[in-house]
CSV table of N, CA, C and O in Angstrom, one decimal:
chain,number,residue,atom,x,y,z
O,174,MET,N,-0.7,-12.9,-2.0
O,174,MET,CA,0.0,-12.3,-0.9
O,174,MET,C,-0.3,-10.8,-0.8
O,174,MET,O,-0.4,-10.2,0.2
O,175,ILE,N,-0.4,-10.2,-2.0
O,175,ILE,CA,-0.7,-8.7,-2.1
O,175,ILE,C,-2.1,-8.4,-1.5
O,175,ILE,O,-2.2,-7.5,-0.7
O,176,PHE,N,-3.1,-9.2,-1.9
O,176,PHE,CA,-4.4,-8.9,-1.4
O,176,PHE,C,-4.5,-9.2,0.1
O,176,PHE,O,-5.2,-8.5,0.9
O,177,LYS,N,-3.8,-10.2,0.6
O,177,LYS,CA,-3.8,-10.5,2.0
O,177,LYS,C,-3.1,-9.3,2.8
O,177,LYS,O,-3.6,-8.9,3.8
O,178,ALA,N,-2.0,-8.8,2.3
O,178,ALA,CA,-1.4,-7.7,2.9
O,178,ALA,C,-2.3,-6.4,2.9
O,178,ALA,O,-2.3,-5.7,4.0
O,179,LEU,N,-3.0,-6.2,1.9
O,179,LEU,CA,-3.9,-5.0,1.8
O,179,LEU,C,-5.2,-5.2,2.5
O,179,LEU,O,-6.0,-4.3,2.7
O,180,GLY,N,-5.5,-6.5,2.9
O,180,GLY,CA,-6.7,-6.8,3.6
O,180,GLY,C,-6.8,-6.3,5.0
O,180,GLY,O,-7.9,-6.2,5.5
O,181,HIS,N,-5.8,-5.9,5.6
O,181,HIS,CA,-5.8,-5.3,6.9
O,181,HIS,C,-6.0,-3.8,6.8
O,181,HIS,O,-5.3,-3.2,6.0
O,182,SER,N,-6.9,-3.3,7.5
O,182,SER,CA,-7.3,-1.9,7.3
O,182,SER,C,-6.1,-0.9,7.6
O,182,SER,O,-6.0,0.1,6.9
O,183,VAL,N,-5.3,-1.2,8.6
O,183,VAL,CA,-4.1,-0.3,8.8
O,183,VAL,C,-3.1,-0.4,7.7
O,183,VAL,O,-2.7,0.7,7.2
O,184,ARG,N,-2.9,-1.6,7.2
O,184,ARG,CA,-1.9,-1.7,6.1
O,184,ARG,C,-2.5,-1.0,4.8
O,184,ARG,O,-1.7,-0.4,4.1
O,185,PHE,N,-3.8,-1.2,4.6
O,185,PHE,CA,-4.4,-0.5,3.4
O,185,PHE,C,-4.2,1.0,3.5
O,185,PHE,O,-3.9,1.7,2.6
O,186,GLN,N,-4.5,1.5,4.7
O,186,GLN,CA,-4.4,3.0,5.0
O,186,GLN,C,-2.9,3.5,4.8
O,186,GLN,O,-2.7,4.5,4.3
O,187,LEU,N,-2.0,2.7,5.3
O,187,LEU,CA,-0.6,3.0,5.2
O,187,LEU,C,-0.2,3.1,3.7
O,187,LEU,O,0.5,4.0,3.2
O,188,TYR,N,-0.6,2.1,2.9
O,188,TYR,CA,-0.3,2.0,1.5
O,188,TYR,C,-0.9,3.2,0.8
O,188,TYR,O,-0.3,3.9,0.0
O,189,MET,N,-2.2,3.5,1.1
O,189,MET,CA,-2.9,4.6,0.4
O,189,MET,C,-2.2,5.9,0.8
O,189,MET,O,-2.1,6.8,0.0
O,190,SER,N,-1.7,6.0,2.0
O,190,SER,CA,-1.0,7.2,2.5
O,190,SER,C,0.3,7.4,1.6
O,190,SER,O,0.7,8.5,1.2
O,191,LEU,N,1.0,6.3,1.4
O,191,LEU,CA,2.2,6.4,0.6
O,191,LEU,C,1.9,6.7,-0.9
O,191,LEU,O,2.6,7.5,-1.5
O,192,LEU,N,0.8,6.2,-1.4
O,192,LEU,CA,0.3,6.6,-2.7
O,192,LEU,C,0.0,8.1,-2.8
O,192,LEU,O,0.3,8.7,-3.8
O,193,GLN,N,-0.7,8.6,-1.8
O,193,GLN,CA,-1.2,9.9,-1.9
O,193,GLN,C,-0.2,11.0,-1.3
O,193,GLN,O,-0.3,12.2,-1.5
O,194,GLY,N,0.7,10.5,-0.5
O,194,GLY,CA,1.7,11.4,0.2
O,194,GLY,C,1.2,11.7,1.6
O,194,GLY,O,0.0,12.0,1.8
O,195,VAL,N,2.0,11.7,2.6
O,195,VAL,CA,1.7,12.0,3.9
O,195,VAL,C,1.8,13.5,4.1
O,195,VAL,O,2.8,14.1,3.7
O,196,GLU,N,0.7,14.1,4.7
O,196,GLU,CA,0.7,15.6,4.8
O,196,GLU,C,1.9,16.2,5.5
O,196,GLU,O,2.6,17.0,5.0
O,197,GLU,N,2.1,15.8,6.8
O,197,GLU,CA,3.1,16.3,7.6
O,197,GLU,C,4.3,15.3,7.6
O,197,GLU,O,4.1,14.3,8.3
O,198,MET,N,5.3,15.6,6.9
O,198,MET,CA,6.4,14.6,6.8
O,198,MET,C,7.7,15.1,7.5
O,198,MET,O,8.3,16.0,7.0
O,199,ASP,N,8.1,14.4,8.6
O,199,ASP,CA,9.3,14.8,9.2
O,199,ASP,C,10.5,14.5,8.3
O,199,ASP,O,11.5,15.3,8.3
O,200,CYS,N,10.5,13.4,7.6
O,200,CYS,CA,11.6,13.0,6.8
O,200,CYS,C,11.8,14.1,5.7
O,200,CYS,O,12.9,14.4,5.3
O,201,LYS,N,10.7,14.6,5.2
O,201,LYS,CA,10.8,15.6,4.1
O,201,LYS,C,11.4,16.9,4.7
O,201,LYS,O,12.2,17.6,4.0
O,202,ALA,N,11.0,17.2,5.9
O,202,ALA,CA,11.5,18.4,6.6
O,202,ALA,C,13.0,18.4,6.8
O,202,ALA,O,13.6,19.5,6.8
O,203,ILE,N,13.6,17.2,6.9
O,203,ILE,CA,15.0,17.2,7.1
O,203,ILE,C,15.8,16.9,5.8
O,203,ILE,O,16.9,16.7,5.8
O,204,GLY,N,15.0,17.0,4.7
O,204,GLY,CA,15.7,17.0,3.4
O,204,GLY,C,15.9,15.6,2.8
O,204,GLY,O,16.7,15.5,1.9
O,205,LEU,N,15.1,14.7,3.3
O,205,LEU,CA,15.2,13.3,2.7
O,205,LEU,C,14.3,13.2,1.5
O,205,LEU,O,13.5,14.2,1.2
O,206,ASP,N,14.3,12.1,0.8
O,206,ASP,CA,13.6,11.9,-0.5
O,206,ASP,C,12.1,12.3,-0.4
O,206,ASP,O,11.4,11.9,0.5
O,207,ASP,N,11.6,13.1,-1.3
O,207,ASP,CA,10.3,13.6,-1.3
O,207,ASP,C,9.2,12.5,-1.5
O,207,ASP,O,8.1,12.6,-1.0
O,208,ALA,N,9.6,11.4,-2.2
O,208,ALA,CA,8.7,10.4,-2.5
O,208,ALA,C,8.6,9.3,-1.5
O,208,ALA,O,7.9,8.3,-1.6
O,209,ALA,N,9.4,9.4,-0.4
O,209,ALA,CA,9.5,8.4,0.6
O,209,ALA,C,9.1,8.9,2.0
O,209,ALA,O,9.1,10.1,2.2
O,210,CYS,N,8.6,8.0,2.8
O,210,CYS,CA,8.2,8.4,4.2
O,210,CYS,C,8.9,7.5,5.1
O,210,CYS,O,9.3,6.3,4.8
O,211,CYS,N,9.2,7.9,6.3
O,211,CYS,CA,9.7,7.1,7.4
O,211,CYS,C,8.7,6.8,8.4
O,211,CYS,O,7.6,7.4,8.4
O,212,VAL,N,8.9,5.9,9.3
O,212,VAL,CA,7.9,5.5,10.3
O,212,VAL,C,7.4,6.6,11.1
O,212,VAL,O,6.2,6.7,11.3
O,213,VAL,N,8.2,7.5,11.4
O,213,VAL,CA,7.8,8.7,12.2
O,213,VAL,C,6.8,9.5,11.5
O,213,VAL,O,5.9,10.2,12.1
O,214,ASP,N,6.8,9.5,10.2
O,214,ASP,CA,5.8,10.3,9.4
O,214,ASP,C,4.4,9.7,9.6
O,214,ASP,O,3.4,10.5,9.5
O,215,PHE,N,4.3,8.5,9.9
O,215,PHE,CA,3.0,7.9,10.1
O,215,PHE,C,2.4,8.0,11.6
O,215,PHE,O,1.3,7.7,11.8
O,216,THR,N,3.3,8.3,12.5
O,216,THR,CA,2.9,8.3,13.9
O,216,THR,C,1.8,9.4,14.2
O,216,THR,O,1.0,9.2,15.1
O,217,ARG,N,1.9,10.5,13.5
O,217,ARG,CA,0.8,11.5,13.7
O,217,ARG,C,-0.5,11.1,13.1
O,217,ARG,O,-1.6,11.4,13.5
O,218,GLN,N,-0.4,10.4,11.9
O,218,GLN,CA,-1.6,10.0,11.2
O,218,GLN,C,-2.3,8.8,11.9
O,218,GLN,O,-3.5,8.8,11.8
O,219,PHE,N,-1.6,7.9,12.5
O,219,PHE,CA,-2.2,6.7,13.1
O,219,PHE,C,-1.8,6.8,14.6
O,219,PHE,O,-0.7,7.1,15.0
O,220,SER,N,-2.8,6.4,15.4
O,220,SER,CA,-2.5,6.3,16.8
O,220,SER,C,-2.0,4.9,17.2
O,220,SER,O,-2.5,4.2,17.9
O,221,LEU,N,-0.8,4.7,16.6
O,221,LEU,CA,-0.1,3.4,16.8
O,221,LEU,C,1.3,3.6,17.2
O,221,LEU,O,1.9,4.6,16.8
O,222,ALA,N,1.9,2.7,17.9
O,222,ALA,CA,3.3,2.7,18.3
O,222,ALA,C,4.1,2.6,17.0
O,222,ALA,O,3.7,1.9,16.0
O,223,GLN,N,5.3,3.1,17.0
O,223,GLN,CA,6.2,3.0,15.9
O,223,GLN,C,6.5,1.6,15.6
O,223,GLN,O,6.6,1.2,14.4
O,224,SER,N,6.6,0.7,16.6
O,224,SER,CA,6.9,-0.7,16.3
O,224,SER,C,5.7,-1.4,15.6
O,224,SER,O,6.0,-2.2,14.7
O,225,THR,N,4.5,-1.0,15.9
O,225,THR,CA,3.3,-1.5,15.2
O,225,THR,C,3.3,-1.1,13.7
O,225,THR,O,3.1,-1.9,12.8
O,226,ILE,N,3.6,0.2,13.5
O,226,ILE,CA,3.7,0.7,12.1
O,226,ILE,C,4.8,0.0,11.4
O,226,ILE,O,4.6,-0.4,10.2
O,227,SER,N,5.9,-0.2,12.0
O,227,SER,CA,7.0,-0.9,11.3
O,227,SER,C,6.6,-2.3,11.0
O,227,SER,O,7.0,-2.8,9.9
O,228,HIS,N,5.9,-2.9,11.8
O,228,HIS,CA,5.5,-4.3,11.6
O,228,HIS,C,4.6,-4.3,10.3
O,228,HIS,O,4.8,-5.2,9.4
O,229,HIS,N,3.6,-3.4,10.2
O,229,HIS,CA,2.7,-3.4,9.1
O,229,HIS,C,3.5,-3.0,7.8
O,229,HIS,O,3.2,-3.6,6.7
O,230,LEU,N,4.4,-2.1,7.9
O,230,LEU,CA,5.2,-1.7,6.7
O,230,LEU,C,6.1,-2.9,6.3
O,230,LEU,O,6.3,-3.1,5.1
O,231,ARG,N,6.6,-3.7,7.2
O,231,ARG,CA,7.3,-4.9,6.8
O,231,ARG,C,6.5,-5.9,6.0
O,231,ARG,O,6.9,-6.5,5.0
O,232,ILE,N,5.2,-6.1,6.4
O,232,ILE,CA,4.3,-7.0,5.7
O,232,ILE,C,4.1,-6.4,4.3
O,232,ILE,O,4.1,-7.2,3.3
O,233,LEU,N,3.9,-5.1,4.2
O,233,LEU,CA,3.7,-4.5,2.9
O,233,LEU,C,4.9,-4.7,2.0
O,233,LEU,O,4.9,-5.0,0.8
O,234,GLN,N,6.1,-4.6,2.6
O,234,GLN,CA,7.4,-4.7,1.9
O,234,GLN,C,7.5,-6.2,1.5
O,234,GLN,O,7.9,-6.5,0.3
O,235,ASP,N,7.2,-7.1,2.4
O,235,ASP,CA,7.4,-8.6,2.0
O,235,ASP,C,6.4,-9.0,0.9
O,235,ASP,O,6.7,-9.8,0.1
O,236,ALA,N,5.3,-8.3,0.8
O,236,ALA,CA,4.4,-8.5,-0.3
O,236,ALA,C,4.8,-7.9,-1.6
O,236,ALA,O,4.2,-8.1,-2.6
O,237,GLY,N,5.8,-7.0,-1.5
O,237,GLY,CA,6.3,-6.4,-2.7
O,237,GLY,C,5.6,-5.1,-3.1
O,237,GLY,O,5.8,-4.5,-4.1
O,238,LEU,N,4.8,-4.6,-2.2
O,238,LEU,CA,4.0,-3.4,-2.4
O,238,LEU,C,4.8,-2.1,-2.2
O,238,LEU,O,4.5,-1.1,-2.8
O,239,ILE,N,5.7,-2.2,-1.3
O,239,ILE,CA,6.5,-1.0,-1.0
O,239,ILE,C,8.0,-1.4,-1.0
O,239,ILE,O,8.3,-2.6,-0.9
O,240,THR,N,8.9,-0.4,-1.1
O,240,THR,CA,10.3,-0.6,-1.0
O,240,THR,C,10.8,0.1,0.2
O,240,THR,O,10.2,1.1,0.7
O,241,GLN,N,12.0,-0.3,0.7
O,241,GLN,CA,12.6,0.3,1.8
O,241,GLN,C,14.1,0.6,1.4
O,241,GLN,O,14.7,-0.2,0.8
O,242,LYS,N,14.5,1.8,1.8
O,242,LYS,CA,16.0,2.1,1.6
O,242,LYS,C,16.4,2.8,2.9
O,242,LYS,O,15.6,3.5,3.5
O,243,ARG,N,17.7,2.7,3.2
O,243,ARG,CA,18.2,3.3,4.4
O,243,ARG,C,18.9,4.6,4.0
O,243,ARG,O,19.5,4.7,2.9
O,244,SER,N,18.7,5.6,4.8
O,244,SER,CA,19.4,6.9,4.7
O,244,SER,C,19.8,7.3,6.1
O,244,SER,O,19.1,7.8,6.9
O,245,GLY,N,21.1,7.0,6.4
O,245,GLY,CA,21.6,7.2,7.8
O,245,GLY,C,20.8,6.3,8.7
O,245,GLY,O,20.8,5.1,8.6
O,246,THR,N,20.2,6.9,9.7
O,246,THR,CA,19.4,6.1,10.7
O,246,THR,C,18.0,5.9,10.3
O,246,THR,O,17.2,5.2,11.0
O,247,TYR,N,17.6,6.5,9.2
O,247,TYR,CA,16.2,6.4,8.7
O,247,TYR,C,16.0,5.2,7.8
O,247,TYR,O,16.8,5.0,6.9
O,248,SER,N,14.9,4.6,7.9
O,248,SER,CA,14.4,3.7,6.9
O,248,SER,C,13.3,4.4,6.1
O,248,SER,O,12.3,4.8,6.7
O,249,LEU,N,13.5,4.5,4.8
O,249,LEU,CA,12.5,5.3,4.0
O,249,LEU,C,11.7,4.3,3.2
O,249,LEU,O,12.2,3.4,2.5
O,250,TYR,N,10.4,4.5,3.2
O,250,TYR,CA,9.5,3.6,2.5
O,250,TYR,C,8.8,4.3,1.4
O,250,TYR,O,8.4,5.5,1.5
O,251,SER,N,8.7,3.7,0.2
O,251,SER,CA,7.9,4.2,-0.9
O,251,SER,C,7.2,3.1,-1.6
O,251,SER,O,7.5,1.9,-1.5
O,252,VAL,N,6.3,3.5,-2.5
O,252,VAL,CA,5.5,2.6,-3.3
O,252,VAL,C,6.4,1.9,-4.3
O,252,VAL,O,7.2,2.6,-5.0
O,253,ASN,N,6.3,0.6,-4.4
O,253,ASN,CA,7.0,-0.1,-5.5
O,253,ASN,C,6.3,0.1,-6.8
O,253,ASN,O,5.2,-0.5,-7.0
O,254,ALA,N,6.8,0.9,-7.6
O,254,ALA,CA,6.2,1.3,-8.9
O,254,ALA,C,5.9,0.1,-9.8
O,254,ALA,O,4.8,0.0,-10.5
O,255,GLU,N,6.8,-0.9,-9.8
O,255,GLU,CA,6.6,-2.0,-10.7
O,255,GLU,C,5.4,-2.8,-10.2
O,255,GLU,O,4.6,-3.3,-11.0
O,256,THR,N,5.2,-3.0,-8.9
O,256,THR,CA,4.1,-3.8,-8.4
O,256,THR,C,2.8,-3.0,-8.6
O,256,THR,O,1.8,-3.6,-9.0
O,257,LEU,N,2.8,-1.7,-8.4
O,257,LEU,CA,1.7,-0.9,-8.7
O,257,LEU,C,1.2,-1.0,-10.1
O,257,LEU,O,0.0,-1.1,-10.4
O,258,ASP,N,2.2,-0.9,-11.0
O,258,ASP,CA,1.8,-1.0,-12.5
O,258,ASP,C,1.2,-2.4,-12.8
O,258,ASP,O,0.2,-2.5,-13.5
O,259,ALA,N,1.8,-3.5,-12.2
O,259,ALA,CA,1.3,-4.8,-12.4
O,259,ALA,C,-0.1,-4.9,-11.8
O,259,ALA,O,-1.0,-5.6,-12.4
O,260,MET,N,-0.4,-4.3,-10.7
O,260,MET,CA,-1.7,-4.4,-10.1
O,260,MET,C,-2.7,-3.7,-11.0
O,260,MET,O,-3.9,-4.1,-11.1
O,261,LYS,N,-2.3,-2.5,-11.5
O,261,LYS,CA,-3.2,-1.8,-12.4
O,261,LYS,C,-3.6,-2.6,-13.6
O,261,LYS,O,-4.7,-2.6,-14.1
O,262,MET,N,-2.6,-3.3,-14.2
O,262,MET,CA,-2.8,-4.1,-15.4
O,262,MET,C,-3.7,-5.3,-15.0
O,262,MET,O,-4.6,-5.6,-15.8
O,263,PHE,N,-3.5,-5.9,-13.9
O,263,PHE,CA,-4.4,-7.0,-13.4
O,263,PHE,C,-5.8,-6.5,-13.3
O,263,PHE,O,-6.7,-7.2,-13.7
O,264,MET,N,-6.0,-5.4,-12.6
O,264,MET,CA,-7.3,-4.9,-12.4
O,264,MET,C,-8.0,-4.6,-13.7
O,264,MET,O,-9.2,-4.7,-13.8
O,265,ALA,N,-7.3,-4.1,-14.6
O,265,ALA,CA,-7.9,-3.7,-15.9
O,265,ALA,C,-8.4,-4.9,-16.7
O,265,ALA,O,-9.2,-4.8,-17.5
O,266,THR,N,-7.8,-6.1,-16.3
O,266,THR,CA,-8.3,-7.3,-17.0
O,266,THR,C,-9.6,-7.9,-16.4
O,266,THR,O,-10.1,-8.8,-17.0
O,267,LEU,N,-10.0,-7.4,-15.3
O,267,LEU,CA,-11.2,-7.9,-14.6
O,267,LEU,C,-12.4,-7.2,-15.2
O,267,LEU,O,-13.0,-6.3,-14.6
O,268,HIS,N,-12.8,-7.7,-16.3
O,268,HIS,CA,-14.0,-7.1,-17.0
O,268,HIS,C,-15.3,-7.8,-16.4
O,268,HIS,O,-15.3,-9.0,-16.0
O,269,VAL,N,-16.3,-7.1,-16.4
O,269,VAL,CA,-17.6,-7.6,-16.0
O,269,VAL,C,-18.6,-7.6,-17.2
O,269,VAL,O,-18.6,-6.7,-18.0
O,270,TYR,N,-19.3,-8.7,-17.3
O,270,TYR,CA,-20.3,-8.7,-18.3
O,270,TYR,C,-21.7,-9.0,-17.8
O,270,TYR,O,-21.9,-9.5,-16.7
O,271,GLU,N,-22.7,-8.6,-18.6
O,271,GLU,CA,-24.1,-8.8,-18.2
O,271,GLU,C,-24.6,-10.1,-18.9
O,271,GLU,O,-24.4,-10.3,-20.1
O,272,SER,N,-25.3,-10.9,-18.1
O,272,SER,CA,-25.9,-12.1,-18.7
O,272,SER,C,-27.2,-12.4,-17.9
O,272,SER,O,-27.1,-12.6,-16.7
O,273,ASP,N,-28.3,-12.5,-18.6
O,273,ASP,CA,-29.6,-12.7,-18.0
O,273,ASP,C,-29.8,-11.8,-16.8
O,273,ASP,O,-30.3,-12.3,-15.8
O,274,ASN,N,-29.5,-10.6,-16.9
O,274,ASN,CA,-29.7,-9.6,-15.9
O,274,ASN,C,-28.9,-9.9,-14.6
O,274,ASN,O,-29.2,-9.4,-13.5
O,275,HIS,N,-27.9,-10.7,-14.7
O,275,HIS,CA,-27.0,-10.9,-13.6
O,275,HIS,C,-25.6,-10.5,-14.0
O,275,HIS,O,-25.1,-10.7,-15.1
O,276,THR,N,-24.8,-9.9,-13.1
O,276,THR,CA,-23.5,-9.5,-13.4
O,276,THR,C,-22.5,-10.6,-12.9
O,276,THR,O,-22.6,-11.1,-11.7
O,277,HIS,N,-21.6,-11.1,-13.7
O,277,HIS,CA,-20.7,-12.1,-13.4
O,277,HIS,C,-19.3,-11.6,-13.7
O,277,HIS,O,-19.0,-11.1,-14.8
O,278,PRO,N,-18.3,-11.9,-12.8
O,278,PRO,CA,-17.0,-11.6,-13.2
O,278,PRO,C,-16.5,-12.5,-14.3
O,278,PRO,O,-17.0,-13.7,-14.4
O,279,VAL,N,-15.6,-12.1,-15.1
O,279,VAL,CA,-15.1,-12.9,-16.2
O,279,VAL,C,-14.5,-14.2,-15.6
O,279,VAL,O,-13.8,-14.2,-14.5
O,280,GLY,N,-14.8,-15.3,-16.2
O,280,GLY,CA,-14.3,-16.6,-15.7
O,280,GLY,C,-15.2,-17.4,-14.8
O,280,GLY,O,-15.0,-18.6,-14.6
O,281,VAL,N,-16.2,-16.7,-14.2
O,281,VAL,CA,-17.2,-17.4,-13.4
O,281,VAL,C,-18.3,-17.8,-14.2
O,281,VAL,O,-19.0,-16.9,-14.8
O,282,GLN,N,-18.6,-19.0,-14.3
O,282,GLN,CA,-19.7,-19.5,-15.1
O,282,GLN,C,-20.7,-20.2,-14.3
O,282,GLN,O,-20.4,-20.8,-13.2
O,283,GLY,N,-21.9,-20.2,-14.8
O,283,GLY,CA,-23.0,-21.0,-14.2
O,283,GLY,C,-23.6,-20.4,-13.0
O,283,GLY,O,-24.2,-21.1,-12.2
O,284,LEU,N,-23.4,-19.1,-12.7
O,284,LEU,CA,-23.9,-18.5,-11.5
O,284,LEU,C,-25.3,-17.9,-11.8
O,284,LEU,O,-25.6,-17.4,-12.8
């Protein structure tokens, strides 16, 4: 489910923006959590309606990639640190080895 959620270019860009921090953040300007962004923060970065951005953020949240918390009328989104750590550990286990001048992912045999 994680890779499917990140497989859409907009969702991947939204996730990467959350990881890296959105440059111009309205939520930050009004004194909300520095590590979180609200939908309006993404409207400058993406030429999409707020409802479309909210839809993509919901898919990322359902996949466990991001978390949402309410602060008054705002929904604040941030990277789910536990899932990020698990993804890093998973990716670290994907070793590649050389065999007969061919590169094979671990677990793939006979290619």
